[in-house]
Short mmCIF file of C-alpha atoms in Angstrom, two decimals:
data_model
loop_
_atom_site.label_atom_id
_atom_site.label_comp_id
_atom_site.label_asym_id
_atom_site.label_seq_id
_atom_site.Cartn_x
_atom_site.Cartn_y
_atom_site.Cartn_z
CA MET A 225 28.19 -42.91 -12.28
CA ARG A 226 30.67 -40.69 -13.85
CA LYS A 227 27.69 -39.84 -16.66
CA LEU A 228 25.34 -38.62 -13.53
CA LEU A 229 28.40 -36.58 -12.15
CA ILE A 230 28.30 -35.00 -15.40
CA LEU A 231 24.92 -35.08 -15.30
CA VAL A 232 24.02 -33.47 -11.72
CA THR A 233 27.46 -30.82 -12.72
CA ALA A 234 25.55 -29.37 -16.46
CA VAL A 235 22.35 -28.98 -13.91
CA ALA A 236 23.92 -27.16 -11.46
CA PHE A 237 25.74 -25.03 -13.55
CA LEU A 238 22.40 -24.25 -15.41
CA LEU A 239 20.68 -23.87 -12.40
CA THR A 240 23.67 -20.78 -10.52
CA THR A 241 24.03 -19.32 -14.46
CA SER A 242 19.83 -18.59 -14.88
CA CYS A 243 19.72 -17.44 -11.36
CA SER A 244 22.19 -15.00 -11.09
CA LYS A 245 21.62 -10.98 -11.98
CA GLU A 246 21.86 -10.26 -15.64
CA THR A 247 24.71 -7.90 -16.57
CA ARG A 248 26.49 -7.22 -19.43
CA LYS A 249 29.74 -4.63 -20.14
CA SER A 250 28.90 -1.00 -21.44
CA GLU A 251 29.57 -1.67 -25.45
CA SER A 252 29.92 1.68 -26.11
CA VAL A 253 30.95 5.76 -24.87
CA LEU A 254 27.89 6.33 -24.31
CA ASP A 255 26.30 2.26 -23.47
CA ASN A 256 26.01 4.32 -19.92
CA PRO A 257 23.55 3.91 -16.92
CA GLU A 258 22.73 8.06 -17.42
CA MET A 259 22.67 7.86 -20.13
CA HIS A 260 19.19 5.13 -20.62
CA ILE A 261 18.19 6.56 -17.19
CA SER A 262 17.79 10.15 -19.09
CA ILE A 263 16.46 8.77 -21.94
CA GLY A 264 13.92 6.59 -19.57
CA MET A 265 12.96 9.68 -17.72
CA LYS A 266 12.35 11.76 -21.82
CA TYR A 267 9.86 8.17 -22.41
CA PHE A 268 8.43 8.60 -19.05
CA ASN A 269 7.51 11.92 -19.75
CA GLU A 270 6.01 11.60 -22.41
CA GLY A 271 3.90 9.44 -21.46
CA SER A 272 5.57 6.43 -23.57
CA TYR A 273 6.39 4.01 -19.78
CA GLU A 274 6.95 0.56 -22.37
CA GLU A 275 9.58 2.04 -23.56
CA ALA A 276 10.83 4.10 -20.20
CA LYS A 277 11.17 0.53 -18.46
CA LYS A 278 13.44 -0.66 -21.24
CA GLU A 279 15.60 2.03 -20.55
CA PHE A 280 15.52 2.34 -16.92
CA ASP A 281 16.25 -2.18 -16.91
CA ASP A 282 18.88 -1.86 -19.76
CA ALA A 283 20.61 0.59 -17.42
CA ILE A 284 20.78 -1.59 -14.52
CA LYS A 285 22.03 -5.00 -16.62
CA ILE A 286 25.12 -2.93 -17.49
CA ASN A 287 28.22 -3.99 -15.34
CA TRP A 288 28.65 -0.47 -13.35
CA LYS A 289 28.41 1.11 -9.58
CA GLU A 290 24.97 0.11 -7.96
CA GLU A 291 25.23 3.62 -6.78
CA ASP A 292 24.82 4.56 -10.25
CA LYS A 293 22.30 2.62 -11.13
CA ALA A 294 20.08 4.74 -8.72
CA GLY A 295 17.94 7.56 -10.61
CA ALA A 296 17.39 3.01 -12.92
CA TYR A 297 15.27 2.84 -9.42
CA ALA A 298 13.74 5.52 -9.22
CA GLY A 299 12.68 5.06 -12.85
CA LEU A 300 10.81 2.00 -12.35
CA GLY A 301 9.50 3.06 -9.21
CA MET A 302 7.76 5.48 -11.02
CA TYR A 303 7.26 2.70 -13.93
CA TYR A 304 5.28 0.80 -11.77
CA ALA A 305 3.60 3.55 -9.89
CA VAL A 306 1.46 4.42 -13.67
CA LYS A 307 0.72 0.55 -13.63
CA GLY A 308 -0.63 0.24 -10.16
CA ASN A 309 1.45 -1.98 -9.21
CA LYS A 310 2.19 -0.86 -5.19
CA ASP A 311 4.33 -2.44 -3.73
CA LYS A 312 7.40 -2.66 -6.63
CA ALA A 313 7.01 0.90 -6.58
CA GLU A 314 8.05 1.12 -3.27
CA ASP A 315 10.86 -0.92 -2.89
CA ASN A 316 12.09 0.66 -6.38
CA ALA A 317 11.58 3.88 -5.25
CA GLU A 318 13.70 2.97 -1.80
CA LYS A 319 16.24 1.38 -3.01
CA ALA A 320 16.76 4.36 -5.39
CA GLU A 321 17.37 6.61 -2.09
CA ASP A 322 19.42 3.73 -0.17
CA LEU A 323 21.44 3.37 -3.62
CA ASN A 324 22.09 7.10 -3.96
CA PRO A 325 19.49 9.67 -1.67
CA LYS A 326 22.31 12.87 -2.51
CA LEU A 327 20.91 12.86 -6.12
CA PRO A 328 18.22 14.81 -6.31
CA LEU A 329 16.21 12.68 -9.02
CA VAL A 330 16.00 9.74 -7.17
CA LEU A 331 14.37 12.39 -4.92
CA THR A 332 11.79 13.54 -7.33
CA CYS A 333 10.93 10.70 -8.26
CA PHE A 334 10.02 9.48 -5.41
CA GLY A 335 8.10 12.38 -5.17
CA ARG A 336 6.46 11.00 -7.80
CA THR A 337 6.33 7.97 -7.24
CA LEU A 338 4.26 8.47 -4.49
CA THR A 339 2.12 11.04 -6.30
CA TYR A 340 0.95 8.54 -8.88
CA ILE A 341 0.38 5.54 -6.33
CA ASN A 342 -1.91 8.19 -4.09
CA LYS A 343 -3.87 10.16 -6.77
CA GLY A 344 -7.43 10.18 -5.77
CA THR A 345 -6.77 9.30 -2.27
CA ASP A 346 -6.62 10.22 1.33
CA THR A 347 -4.35 13.43 0.82
CA GLU A 348 -3.40 13.89 4.36
CA ASP A 349 -1.32 10.68 4.50
CA TRP A 350 1.05 10.64 1.61
CA LEU A 351 1.05 14.42 0.52
CA GLU A 352 3.42 15.88 3.32
CA ASP A 353 6.10 12.75 2.54
CA ALA A 354 5.68 13.26 -1.12
CA VAL A 355 5.83 17.32 -0.80
CA GLU A 356 9.20 15.84 1.95
CA LYS A 357 11.26 14.48 -0.84
CA PHE A 358 10.40 17.50 -3.13
CA ASP A 359 12.07 19.90 -0.90
CA LYS A 360 15.20 17.45 -0.38
CA ALA A 361 15.42 17.97 -3.89
CA ILE A 362 15.16 21.20 -4.19
CA LYS A 363 17.68 21.50 -1.14
CA LEU A 364 20.28 19.31 -2.46
CA ALA A 365 20.08 20.32 -6.55
CA ASP A 366 20.64 23.76 -5.15
CA ASP A 367 23.53 22.63 -3.22
CA LEU A 368 24.96 21.49 -6.54
CA ARG A 369 24.11 24.74 -8.76
CA ASP A 370 21.63 21.54 -10.82
CA THR A 371 19.07 24.48 -12.21
CA LYS A 372 17.70 21.99 -14.18
CA ALA A 373 17.02 19.28 -11.54
CA ILE A 374 15.73 22.38 -9.33
CA ALA A 375 13.13 23.38 -11.46
CA GLU A 376 11.82 19.58 -12.45
CA ALA A 377 11.72 19.58 -8.40
CA TYR A 378 9.24 23.22 -8.53
CA TYR A 379 7.91 21.44 -11.65
CA PHE A 380 6.62 18.08 -10.25
CA LYS A 381 6.18 19.92 -6.91
CA GLY A 382 2.92 21.56 -8.82
CA LEU A 383 1.57 18.60 -10.15
CA THR A 384 1.65 16.83 -6.55
CA GLY A 385 -0.06 20.09 -5.12
CA LYS A 386 -3.10 19.89 -8.08
CA SER A 387 -3.24 16.37 -8.13
CA ALA A 388 -3.96 16.59 -4.66
CA TYR A 389 -6.50 19.47 -4.97
CA LYS A 390 -4.16 21.83 -2.62
CA PHE A 391 -4.37 24.64 -5.25
CA THR A 392 -2.67 27.19 -3.17
CA MET A 393 0.55 24.74 -2.56
CA ALA A 394 0.40 24.16 -6.88
CA LYS A 395 0.49 27.96 -7.45
CA GLU A 396 3.42 28.74 -5.00
CA ALA A 397 5.67 26.07 -6.64
CA PHE A 398 4.81 26.88 -10.41
CA ALA A 399 5.31 30.51 -9.22
CA SER A 400 8.37 29.53 -7.55
CA LYS A 401 11.48 32.56 -9.46
CA GLU A 402 13.54 29.18 -9.32
CA SER A 403 11.11 26.76 -11.43
CA LYS A 404 12.08 29.37 -14.32
CA LYS A 405 15.39 29.47 -14.03
CA PRO A 406 16.48 27.88 -17.92
CA LEU A 407 16.27 24.57 -18.02
CA ILE A 408 19.54 24.26 -20.49
CA THR A 409 23.14 24.09 -17.51
#
């Protein structure tokens, strides 16, 4: 009977630990969600989607405040959108916005996610939502005086307009004087 109790306890422990969310401690000063998100965005923008996903996943695994991981979920939203998984893309983008709705990066990524998901489809349904996300990101970034975030939001808003064949909108976004501010802050 005692062996059975030990076996049941061991199995319960294994099931509990294997089903729990995998987290880890930060290993250095640079091993933090912000750094992994930044590297992941760099990879994503270069088209190295698998490497970007690894960085976003790693940012989520670090034992840190959840709201600091919003950018990682936003990045995963874009990753899944590019890979054609609409449900996971939307879930991650929405989770990112729920975690930190005041982060311009989250809103810009949400707009990009909507663009990637809907590229080549009827524009009236999704384009308004994407533009709303970009405009909100621009407003928040302006309030924070984050010129890099402003430029990114205008740039990706322009790309969204281009992909939706709304060339006047794209031209206005690309031509905005705010979009030409230096990217180095």
